[in-house]
């Protein structure tokens, strides 16, 4: 009894300090979202939260993947014997992704937006997580879409057996019985009916709060060396390229100098921005990496307004020709036998299964996956949807010489029919230029301040 009485004021003081630190500069909705995001009680074995696989230590990707990207390219769940089938991408900057939008371009279906590698958190009416049902008055009732890709995404892991492993009813019950009432009232208003609101609506409010936190400055710092360089230059640095004679220049042909970037980092940026027409041509040593074709290094207006910020993604989908990752599949399927594995069709499953496109209309979307942001890329290995590439040098080499990579590793594209052969795969870059690109990619890491 004495120990209990001594512990009580200590516990209260600890909770006060923790809540003060947690709050920081966050508003009430962000505070609630952060609490939900970091609460391990909201999982099957009370050992996993959103943060477990999207942790600040790994720039909001999975720290276990980062520490051992070869052995653990995918994440284990609350049940540690179960693993996801795809690599956990960073949650940082995900809030900029627009709703899924698809249109026919040149006779082929072209999609942008949405979240998850396959875009199934669409943010529109037909979304993967909209069908999640919570019991209301003894009737299973769909939660419906949130009309926000980030909130739609936040709904998924709670009820995924290989992630947090709860039923939707269990999640709602855990939130209601774990001292959240005050936080919800602070966030949604004093009249928020925490105990009376239907469970399906509470489930969406949980997701909305998490999404609000994921849009906070905690995850969207824009504080990298690249951001310092862009501020130093004072203009859109996406116009910096290599001149025909290999000099780093601006759009007017003026040489670029910097006290922020090293010479190698400047060369890497210029290579990143410069186009490349080596596909099927004789390699030109001053061709670029063509990276900005899908990862713009300046502000964009479509498919979303980046509000003057550089996001390093165009939110599209592509098939890079990534091979099957045997390690990821063995962990996910619990079998090393390829006959037990399914082909990962990526975007195709979303547009046919959710958006109503026919197989014929969706032809060409098989094996396409979301173009991810490159912010903090140096600290979020492994790379691509299945975590096939453990280092930045590995994946840049693959972009540079895909056929050579296949040859030396005895691999091939999982779905060869839709591989992008016009923008990547035969860049003709030298080893020094690959190193320069990697050096530039390291400048995209946010400071911890």
Tab-separated table of C-alpha atoms in Angstrom, residues 4 57 89 181 185 192 211 213 228 272 283 290 303 312-313 338 357 399 405 431-432:
chain	number	residue	atom	x	y	z
A	4	UNK	CA	1.128	2.424	-4.253
A	57	UNK	CA	14.291	7.219	-35.760
A	89	UNK	CA	7.111	3.596	-46.754
A	181	UNK	CA	-12.408	11.125	-23.728
A	185	UNK	CA	-13.290	16.665	-26.465
A	192	UNK	CA	-18.310	15.749	-28.581
A	211	UNK	CA	-3.995	12.086	-40.414
A	213	UNK	CA	-0.950	14.624	-36.762
A	228	UNK	CA	18.935	25.369	-47.209
A	272	UNK	CA	19.056	14.520	-61.086
A	283	UNK	CA	25.552	6.969	-74.308
A	290	UNK	CA	16.227	11.893	-65.621
A	303	UNK	CA	-1.897	16.805	-59.514
A	312	UNK	CA	10.092	14.956	-54.901
A	313	UNK	CA	7.156	12.970	-56.266
A	338	UNK	CA	7.736	-19.656	-55.008
A	357	UNK	CA	-12.342	-0.461	-64.561
A	399	UNK	CA	18.065	2.702	-62.613
A	405	UNK	CA	21.833	-5.532	-62.845
A	431	UNK	CA	30.354	5.218	-61.421
A	432	UNK	CA	31.373	8.746	-60.389
